[in-house]
PDB file of C-alpha atoms in Angstrom:
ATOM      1  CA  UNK A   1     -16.811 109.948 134.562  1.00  0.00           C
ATOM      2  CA  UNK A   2     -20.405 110.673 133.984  1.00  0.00           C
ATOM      3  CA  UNK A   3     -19.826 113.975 132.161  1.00  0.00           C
ATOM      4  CA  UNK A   4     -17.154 112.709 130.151  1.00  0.00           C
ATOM      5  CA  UNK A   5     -19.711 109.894 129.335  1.00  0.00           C
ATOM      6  CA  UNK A   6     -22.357 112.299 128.545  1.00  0.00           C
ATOM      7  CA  UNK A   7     -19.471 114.594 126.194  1.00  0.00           C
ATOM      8  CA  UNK A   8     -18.877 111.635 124.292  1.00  0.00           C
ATOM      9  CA  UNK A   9     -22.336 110.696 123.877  1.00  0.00           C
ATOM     10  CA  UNK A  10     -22.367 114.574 122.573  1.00  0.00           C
ATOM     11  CA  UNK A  11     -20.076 114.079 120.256  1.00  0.00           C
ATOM     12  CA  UNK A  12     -21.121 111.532 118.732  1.00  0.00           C
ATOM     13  CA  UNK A  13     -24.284 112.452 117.728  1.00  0.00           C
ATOM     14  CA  UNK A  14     -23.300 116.052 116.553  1.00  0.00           C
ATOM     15  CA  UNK A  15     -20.936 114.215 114.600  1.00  0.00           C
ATOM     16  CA  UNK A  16     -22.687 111.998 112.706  1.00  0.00           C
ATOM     17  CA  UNK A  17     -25.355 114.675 112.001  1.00  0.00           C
ATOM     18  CA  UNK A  18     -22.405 117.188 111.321  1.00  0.00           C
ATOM     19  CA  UNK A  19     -21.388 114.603 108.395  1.00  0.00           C
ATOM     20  CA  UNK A  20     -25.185 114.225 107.280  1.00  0.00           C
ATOM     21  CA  UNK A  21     -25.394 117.880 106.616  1.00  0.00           C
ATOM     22  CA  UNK A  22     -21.774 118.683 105.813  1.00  0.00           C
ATOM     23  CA  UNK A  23     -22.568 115.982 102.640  1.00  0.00           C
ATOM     24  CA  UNK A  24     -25.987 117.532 101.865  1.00  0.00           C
ATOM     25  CA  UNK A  25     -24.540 121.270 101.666  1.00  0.00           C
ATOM     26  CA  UNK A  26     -21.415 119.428  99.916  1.00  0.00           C
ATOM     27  CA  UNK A  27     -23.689 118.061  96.941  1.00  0.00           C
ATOM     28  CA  UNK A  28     -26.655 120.408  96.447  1.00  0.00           C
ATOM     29  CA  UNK A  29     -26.759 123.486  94.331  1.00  0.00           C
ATOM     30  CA  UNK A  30     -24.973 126.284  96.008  1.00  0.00           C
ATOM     31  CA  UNK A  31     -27.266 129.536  97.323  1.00  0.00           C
ATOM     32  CA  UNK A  32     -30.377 127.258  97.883  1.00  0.00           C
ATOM     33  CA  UNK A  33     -32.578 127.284 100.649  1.00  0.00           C
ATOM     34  CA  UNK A  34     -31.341 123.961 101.572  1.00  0.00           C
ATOM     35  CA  UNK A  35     -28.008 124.552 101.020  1.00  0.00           C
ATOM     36  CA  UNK A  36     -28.531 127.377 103.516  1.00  0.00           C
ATOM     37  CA  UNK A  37     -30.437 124.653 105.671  1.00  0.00           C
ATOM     38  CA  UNK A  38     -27.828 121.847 105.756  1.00  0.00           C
ATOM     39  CA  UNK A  39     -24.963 124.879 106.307  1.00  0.00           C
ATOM     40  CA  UNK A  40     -26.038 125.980 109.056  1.00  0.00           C
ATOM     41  CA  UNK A  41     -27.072 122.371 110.552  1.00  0.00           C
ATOM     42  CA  UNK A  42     -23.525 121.743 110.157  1.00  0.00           C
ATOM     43  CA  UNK A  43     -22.188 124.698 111.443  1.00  0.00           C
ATOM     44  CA  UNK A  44     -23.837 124.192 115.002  1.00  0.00           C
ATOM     45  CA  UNK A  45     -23.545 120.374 114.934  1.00  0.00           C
ATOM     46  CA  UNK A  46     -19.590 120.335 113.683  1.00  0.00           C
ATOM     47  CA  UNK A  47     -18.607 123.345 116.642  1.00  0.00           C
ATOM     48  CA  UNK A  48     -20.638 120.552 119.389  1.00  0.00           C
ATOM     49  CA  UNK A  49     -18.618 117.850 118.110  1.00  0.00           C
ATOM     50  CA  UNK A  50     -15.130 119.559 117.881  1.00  0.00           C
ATOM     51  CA  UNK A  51     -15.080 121.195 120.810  1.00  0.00           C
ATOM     52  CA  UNK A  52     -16.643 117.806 123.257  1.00  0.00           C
ATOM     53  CA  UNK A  53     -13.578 116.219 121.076  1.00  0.00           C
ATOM     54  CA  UNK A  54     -11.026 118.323 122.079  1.00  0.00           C
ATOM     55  CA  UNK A  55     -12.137 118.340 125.691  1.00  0.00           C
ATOM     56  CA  UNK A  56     -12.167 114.458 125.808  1.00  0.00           C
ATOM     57  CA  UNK A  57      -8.941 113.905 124.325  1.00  0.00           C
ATOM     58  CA  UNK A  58      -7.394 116.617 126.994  1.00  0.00           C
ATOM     59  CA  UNK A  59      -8.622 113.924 129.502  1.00  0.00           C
ATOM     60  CA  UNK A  60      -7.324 111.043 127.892  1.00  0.00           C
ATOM     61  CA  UNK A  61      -4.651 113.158 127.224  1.00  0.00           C
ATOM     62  CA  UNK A  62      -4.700 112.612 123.485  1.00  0.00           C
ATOM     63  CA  UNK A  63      -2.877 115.975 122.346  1.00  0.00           C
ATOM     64  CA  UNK A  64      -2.881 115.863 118.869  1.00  0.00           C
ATOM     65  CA  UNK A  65      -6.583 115.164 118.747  1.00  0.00           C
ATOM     66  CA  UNK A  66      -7.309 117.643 120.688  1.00  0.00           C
ATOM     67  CA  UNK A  67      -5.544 119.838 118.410  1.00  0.00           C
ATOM     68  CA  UNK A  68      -7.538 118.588 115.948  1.00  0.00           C
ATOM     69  CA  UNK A  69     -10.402 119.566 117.309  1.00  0.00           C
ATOM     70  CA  UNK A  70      -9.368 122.878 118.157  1.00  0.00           C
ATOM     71  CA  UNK A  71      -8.258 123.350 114.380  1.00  0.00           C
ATOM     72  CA  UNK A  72     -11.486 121.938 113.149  1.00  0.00           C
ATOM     73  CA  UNK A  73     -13.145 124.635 115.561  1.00  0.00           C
ATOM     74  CA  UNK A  74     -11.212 127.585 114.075  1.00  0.00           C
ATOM     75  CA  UNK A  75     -11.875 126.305 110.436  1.00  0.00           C
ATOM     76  CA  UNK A  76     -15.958 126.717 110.897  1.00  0.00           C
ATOM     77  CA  UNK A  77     -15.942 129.748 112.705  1.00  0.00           C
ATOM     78  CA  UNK A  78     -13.488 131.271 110.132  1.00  0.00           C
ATOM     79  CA  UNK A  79     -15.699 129.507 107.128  1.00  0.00           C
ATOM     80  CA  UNK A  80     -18.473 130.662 108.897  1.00  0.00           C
ATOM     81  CA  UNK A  81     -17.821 134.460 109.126  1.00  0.00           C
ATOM     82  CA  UNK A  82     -16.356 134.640 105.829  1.00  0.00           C
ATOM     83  CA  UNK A  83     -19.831 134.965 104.647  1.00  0.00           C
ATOM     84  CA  UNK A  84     -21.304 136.608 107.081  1.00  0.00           C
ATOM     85  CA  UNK A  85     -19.591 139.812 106.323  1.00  0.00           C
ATOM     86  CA  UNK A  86     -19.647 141.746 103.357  1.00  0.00           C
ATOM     87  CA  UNK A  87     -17.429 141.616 100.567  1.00  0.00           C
ATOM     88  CA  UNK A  88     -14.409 144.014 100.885  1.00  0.00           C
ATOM     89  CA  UNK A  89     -15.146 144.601 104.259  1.00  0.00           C
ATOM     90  CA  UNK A  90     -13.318 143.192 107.824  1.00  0.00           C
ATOM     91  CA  UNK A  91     -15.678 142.092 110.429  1.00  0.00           C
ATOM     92  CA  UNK A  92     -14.261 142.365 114.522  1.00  0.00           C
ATOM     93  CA  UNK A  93     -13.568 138.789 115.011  1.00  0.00           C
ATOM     94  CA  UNK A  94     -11.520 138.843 111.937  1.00  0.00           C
ATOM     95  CA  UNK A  95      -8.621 140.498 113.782  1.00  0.00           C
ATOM     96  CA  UNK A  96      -8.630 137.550 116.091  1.00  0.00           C
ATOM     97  CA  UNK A  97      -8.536 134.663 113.331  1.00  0.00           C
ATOM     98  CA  UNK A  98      -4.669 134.873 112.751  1.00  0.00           C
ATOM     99  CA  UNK A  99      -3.789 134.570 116.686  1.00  0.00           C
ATOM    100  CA  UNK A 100      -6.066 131.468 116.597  1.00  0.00           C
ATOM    101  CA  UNK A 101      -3.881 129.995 113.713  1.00  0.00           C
ATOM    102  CA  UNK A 102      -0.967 131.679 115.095  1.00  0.00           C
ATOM    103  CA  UNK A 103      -1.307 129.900 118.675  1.00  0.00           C
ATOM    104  CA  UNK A 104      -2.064 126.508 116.699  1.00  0.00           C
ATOM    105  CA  UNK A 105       1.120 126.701 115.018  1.00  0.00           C
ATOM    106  CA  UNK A 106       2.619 127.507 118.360  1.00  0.00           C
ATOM    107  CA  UNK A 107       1.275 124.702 120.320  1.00  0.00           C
ATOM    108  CA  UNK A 108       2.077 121.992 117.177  1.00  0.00           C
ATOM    109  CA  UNK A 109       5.533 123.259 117.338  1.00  0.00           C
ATOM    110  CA  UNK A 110       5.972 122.790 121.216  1.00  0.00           C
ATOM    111  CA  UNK A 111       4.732 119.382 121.200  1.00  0.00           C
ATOM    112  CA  UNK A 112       6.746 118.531 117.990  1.00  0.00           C
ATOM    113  CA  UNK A 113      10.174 119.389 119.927  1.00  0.00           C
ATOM    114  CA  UNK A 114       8.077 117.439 123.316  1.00  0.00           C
ATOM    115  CA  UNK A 115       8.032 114.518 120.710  1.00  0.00           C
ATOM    116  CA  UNK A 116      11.244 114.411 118.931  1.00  0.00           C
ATOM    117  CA  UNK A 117      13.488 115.356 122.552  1.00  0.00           C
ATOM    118  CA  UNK A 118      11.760 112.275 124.103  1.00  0.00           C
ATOM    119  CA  UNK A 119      13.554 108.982 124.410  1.00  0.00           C
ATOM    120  CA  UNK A 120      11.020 107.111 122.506  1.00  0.00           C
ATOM    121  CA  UNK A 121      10.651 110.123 119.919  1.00  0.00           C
ATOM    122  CA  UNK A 122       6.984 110.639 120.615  1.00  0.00           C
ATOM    123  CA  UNK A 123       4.430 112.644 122.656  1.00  0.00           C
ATOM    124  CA  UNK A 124       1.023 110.719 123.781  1.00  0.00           C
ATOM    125  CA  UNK A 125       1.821 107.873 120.904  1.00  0.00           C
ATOM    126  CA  UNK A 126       2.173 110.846 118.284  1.00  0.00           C
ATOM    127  CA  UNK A 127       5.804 111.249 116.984  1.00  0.00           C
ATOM    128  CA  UNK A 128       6.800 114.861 115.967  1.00  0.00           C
ATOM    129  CA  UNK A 129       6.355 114.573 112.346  1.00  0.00           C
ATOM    130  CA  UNK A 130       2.235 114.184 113.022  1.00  0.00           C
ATOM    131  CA  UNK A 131       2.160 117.457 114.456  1.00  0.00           C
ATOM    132  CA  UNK A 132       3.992 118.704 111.479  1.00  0.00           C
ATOM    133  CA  UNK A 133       0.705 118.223 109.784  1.00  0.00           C
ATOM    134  CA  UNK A 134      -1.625 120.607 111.734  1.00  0.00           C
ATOM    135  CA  UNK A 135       1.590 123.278 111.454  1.00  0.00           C
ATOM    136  CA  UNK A 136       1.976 122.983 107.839  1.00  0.00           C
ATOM    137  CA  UNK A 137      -2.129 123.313 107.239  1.00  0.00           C
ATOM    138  CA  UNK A 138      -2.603 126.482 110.091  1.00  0.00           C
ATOM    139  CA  UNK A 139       0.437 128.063 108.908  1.00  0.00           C
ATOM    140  CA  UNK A 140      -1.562 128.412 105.112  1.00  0.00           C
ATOM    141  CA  UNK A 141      -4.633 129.164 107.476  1.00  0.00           C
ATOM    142  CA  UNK A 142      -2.548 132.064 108.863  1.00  0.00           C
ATOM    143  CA  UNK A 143      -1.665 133.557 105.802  1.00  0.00           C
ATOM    144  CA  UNK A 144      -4.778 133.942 104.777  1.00  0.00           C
ATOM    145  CA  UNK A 145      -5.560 135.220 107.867  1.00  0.00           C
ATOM    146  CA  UNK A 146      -3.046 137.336 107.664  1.00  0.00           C
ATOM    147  CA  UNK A 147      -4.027 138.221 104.067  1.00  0.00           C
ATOM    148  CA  UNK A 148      -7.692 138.985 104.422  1.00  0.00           C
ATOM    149  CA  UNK A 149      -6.640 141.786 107.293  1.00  0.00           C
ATOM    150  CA  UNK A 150      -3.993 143.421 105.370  1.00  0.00           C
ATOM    151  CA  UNK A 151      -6.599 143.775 102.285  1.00  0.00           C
ATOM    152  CA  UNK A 152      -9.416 145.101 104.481  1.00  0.00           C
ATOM    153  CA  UNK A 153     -11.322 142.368 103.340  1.00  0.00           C
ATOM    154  CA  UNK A 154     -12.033 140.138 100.247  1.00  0.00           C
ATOM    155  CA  UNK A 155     -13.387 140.207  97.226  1.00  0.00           C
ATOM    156  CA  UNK A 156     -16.542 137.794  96.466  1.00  0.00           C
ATOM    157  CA  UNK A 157     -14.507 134.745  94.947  1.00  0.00           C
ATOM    158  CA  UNK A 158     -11.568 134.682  97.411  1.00  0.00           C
ATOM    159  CA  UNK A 159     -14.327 135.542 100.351  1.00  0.00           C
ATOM    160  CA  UNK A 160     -16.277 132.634  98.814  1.00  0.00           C
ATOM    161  CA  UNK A 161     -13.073 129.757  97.919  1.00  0.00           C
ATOM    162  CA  UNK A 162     -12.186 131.331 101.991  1.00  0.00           C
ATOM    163  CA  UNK A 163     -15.601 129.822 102.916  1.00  0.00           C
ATOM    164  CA  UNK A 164     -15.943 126.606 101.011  1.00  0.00           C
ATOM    165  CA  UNK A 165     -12.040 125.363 101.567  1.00  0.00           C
ATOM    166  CA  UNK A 166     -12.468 125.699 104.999  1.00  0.00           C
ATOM    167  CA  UNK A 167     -15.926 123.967 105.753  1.00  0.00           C
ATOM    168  CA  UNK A 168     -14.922 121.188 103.127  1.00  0.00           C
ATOM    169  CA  UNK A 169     -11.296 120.615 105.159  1.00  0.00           C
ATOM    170  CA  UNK A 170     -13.626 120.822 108.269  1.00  0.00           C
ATOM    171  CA  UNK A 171     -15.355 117.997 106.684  1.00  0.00           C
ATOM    172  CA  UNK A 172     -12.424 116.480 105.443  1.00  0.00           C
ATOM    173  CA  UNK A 173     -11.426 115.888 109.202  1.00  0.00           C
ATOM    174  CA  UNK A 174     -14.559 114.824 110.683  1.00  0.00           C
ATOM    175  CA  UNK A 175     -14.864 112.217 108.381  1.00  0.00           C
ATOM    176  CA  UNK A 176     -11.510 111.077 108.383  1.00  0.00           C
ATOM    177  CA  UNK A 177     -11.896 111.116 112.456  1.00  0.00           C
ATOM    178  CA  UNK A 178     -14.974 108.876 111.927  1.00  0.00           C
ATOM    179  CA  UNK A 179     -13.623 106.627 109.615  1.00  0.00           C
ATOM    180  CA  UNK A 180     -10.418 105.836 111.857  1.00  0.00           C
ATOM    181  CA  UNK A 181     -11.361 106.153 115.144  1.00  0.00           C
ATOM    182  CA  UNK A 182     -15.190 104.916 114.888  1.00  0.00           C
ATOM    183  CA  UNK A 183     -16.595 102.727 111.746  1.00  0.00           C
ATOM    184  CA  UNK A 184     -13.349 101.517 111.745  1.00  0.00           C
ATOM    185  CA  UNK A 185     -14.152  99.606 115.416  1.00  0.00           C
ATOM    186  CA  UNK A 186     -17.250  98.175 113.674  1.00  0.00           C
ATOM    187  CA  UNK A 187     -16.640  97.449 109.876  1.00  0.00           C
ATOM    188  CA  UNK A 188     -14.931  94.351 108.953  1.00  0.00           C
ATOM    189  CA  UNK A 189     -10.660  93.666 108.350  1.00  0.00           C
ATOM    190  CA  UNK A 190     -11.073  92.978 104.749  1.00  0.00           C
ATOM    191  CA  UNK A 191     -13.175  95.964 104.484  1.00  0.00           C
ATOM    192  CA  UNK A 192     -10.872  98.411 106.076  1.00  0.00           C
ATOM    193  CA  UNK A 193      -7.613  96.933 104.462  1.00  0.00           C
ATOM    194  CA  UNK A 194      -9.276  97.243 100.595  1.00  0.00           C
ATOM    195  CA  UNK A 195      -8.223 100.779 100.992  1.00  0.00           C
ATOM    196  CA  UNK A 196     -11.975 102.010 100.292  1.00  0.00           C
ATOM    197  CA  UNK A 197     -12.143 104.036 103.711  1.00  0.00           C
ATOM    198  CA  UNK A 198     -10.295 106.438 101.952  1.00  0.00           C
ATOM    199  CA  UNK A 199     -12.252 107.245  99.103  1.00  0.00           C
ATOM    200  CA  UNK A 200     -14.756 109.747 101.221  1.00  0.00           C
ATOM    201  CA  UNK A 201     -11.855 111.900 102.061  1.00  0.00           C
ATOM    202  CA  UNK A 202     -10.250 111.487  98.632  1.00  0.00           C
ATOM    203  CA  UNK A 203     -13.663 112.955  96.970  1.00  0.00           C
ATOM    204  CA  UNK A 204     -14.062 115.651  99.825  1.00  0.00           C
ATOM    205  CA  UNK A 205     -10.161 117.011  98.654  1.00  0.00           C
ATOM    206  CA  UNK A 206     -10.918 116.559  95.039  1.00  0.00           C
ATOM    207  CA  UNK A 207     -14.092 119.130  96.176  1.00  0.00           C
ATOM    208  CA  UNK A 208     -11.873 121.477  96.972  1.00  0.00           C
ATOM    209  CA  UNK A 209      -9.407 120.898  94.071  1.00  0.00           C
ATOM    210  CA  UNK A 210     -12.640 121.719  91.736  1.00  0.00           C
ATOM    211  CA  UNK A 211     -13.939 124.777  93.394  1.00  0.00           C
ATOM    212  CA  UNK A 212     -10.571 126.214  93.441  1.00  0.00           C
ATOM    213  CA  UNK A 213     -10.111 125.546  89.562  1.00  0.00           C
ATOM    214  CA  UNK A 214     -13.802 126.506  89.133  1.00  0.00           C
ATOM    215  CA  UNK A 215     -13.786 130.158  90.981  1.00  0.00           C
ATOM    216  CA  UNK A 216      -9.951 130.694  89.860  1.00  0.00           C
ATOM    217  CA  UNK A 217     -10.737 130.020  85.594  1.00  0.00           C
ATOM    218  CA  UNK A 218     -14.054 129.140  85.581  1.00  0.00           C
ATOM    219  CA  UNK A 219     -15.121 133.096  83.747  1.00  0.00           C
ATOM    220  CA  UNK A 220     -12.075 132.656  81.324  1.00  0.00           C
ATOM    221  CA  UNK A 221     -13.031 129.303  80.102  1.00  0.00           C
ATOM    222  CA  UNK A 222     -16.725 130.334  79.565  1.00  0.00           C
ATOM    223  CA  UNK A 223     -15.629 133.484  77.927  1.00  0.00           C
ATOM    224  CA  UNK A 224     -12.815 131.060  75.878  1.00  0.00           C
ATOM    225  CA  UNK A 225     -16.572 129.029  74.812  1.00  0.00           C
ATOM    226  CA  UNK A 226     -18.215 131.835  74.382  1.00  0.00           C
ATOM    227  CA  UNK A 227     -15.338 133.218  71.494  1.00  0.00           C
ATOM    228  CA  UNK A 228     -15.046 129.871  69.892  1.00  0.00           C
ATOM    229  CA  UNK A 229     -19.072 129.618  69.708  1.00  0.00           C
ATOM    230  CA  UNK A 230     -19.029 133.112  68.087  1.00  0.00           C
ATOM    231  CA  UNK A 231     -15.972 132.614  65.861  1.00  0.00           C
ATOM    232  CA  UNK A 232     -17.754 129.288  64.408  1.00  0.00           C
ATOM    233  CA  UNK A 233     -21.228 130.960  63.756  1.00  0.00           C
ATOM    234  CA  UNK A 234     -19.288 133.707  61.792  1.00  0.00           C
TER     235      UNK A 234
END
């Protein structure tokens, strides 16, 4: 009891400061020092507070958190070495990314058909359609897994949407875990029924939306300015 007291207390410190910094390197200017700072701050604190997650919701048993947690793990670490190797090039732990998303998948699926063969149609409170969820985002996971091996590596945009998408979503569901499962204990009804608890992880997705659109056309529509500017000077 004491060390699961003492892996909660973990876990939710980690994750608060994981949230601090994952909002800092969110907001600032990208390739600063304290972008750096806060991104690796939330690297440390978000693998702490994923992995004392997963471990307490195996004792509870809470499965599909515990998945979560595992997911969450994968996403950093996979975020994480995106830009720590070079561009075009395949690090050694880069082989092992698509059996992580691979045995996700796996275990969502097994507990899915747990879920939906049971009388009540659900595993540990979760009905099958939940896990359905964590297959449908590591099965995109493992494609570009499965991608980045085949190519020998990426070039710097992909590499760099590889990165951000997956420490944003990593984000995306520490907050959301906060949100439901603590402030929600805390903050009042009318509070938590205006629907405003979901505007955080609205504005985290729309994050990724934008640095998607900007990487993917963000040359062509300067260059588009940059015509237009020259065809109205002329």
């Amino acid at each position: 009891m004491e060390q699961i007291t003492m892996t909660m207390l973990a876990h939710i410190i980690t994750g608060t400061l994981a949230i601090i910094a994952g909002v800092i390197a969110l907001t600032v200017a990208k390739g600063k020092s304290l972008h750096a700072s806060a991104g690796t701050w939330f690297v440390y604190t978000m693998l702490i507070m994923a992995v004392s997650g997963a471990v307490i919701a195996l004792f509870q048993p809470m499965i599909i958190t515990a998945i979560a947690g595992i997911f969450t793990t994968y996403l950093v670490l996979s975020a994480w070495l995106a830009v720590k190797t070079k561009p075009n090039t395949l690090g050694k732990f880069d082989y092992v990314m698509p059996v992580c998303s691979l045995l996700i998948i796996l275990a969502c699926l097994y507990f899915s058909g747990q879920a939906g063969t049971s009388q009540a149609e659900i595993k540990h409170g979760i009905s099958a359609y939940d896990y359905y969820f964590f297959v449908l985002l590591a099965g995109l996971s493992f494609l570009g897994d499965v991608r980045l091996v085949y190519a020998g590596g990426l070039n710097p945009k992909p590499r760099l949407f590889r990165h951000l998408w997956r420490m944003t979503f990593a984000l995306f569901i520490s907050v959301g875990s906060f949100l439901s499962q603590g402030a929600a204990k805390v903050l009042p009804q009318s509070l938590i029924d205006s629907g405003l608890l979901a505007l955080p992880e609205l504005f985290i997705l729309l994050v990724i939306v934008y640095w998607g659109f900007k990487l993917s056309f963000g040359n062509k529509i300067r260059q588009w300015r940059a015509n237009r500017a020259a065809q109205s000077s002329s």
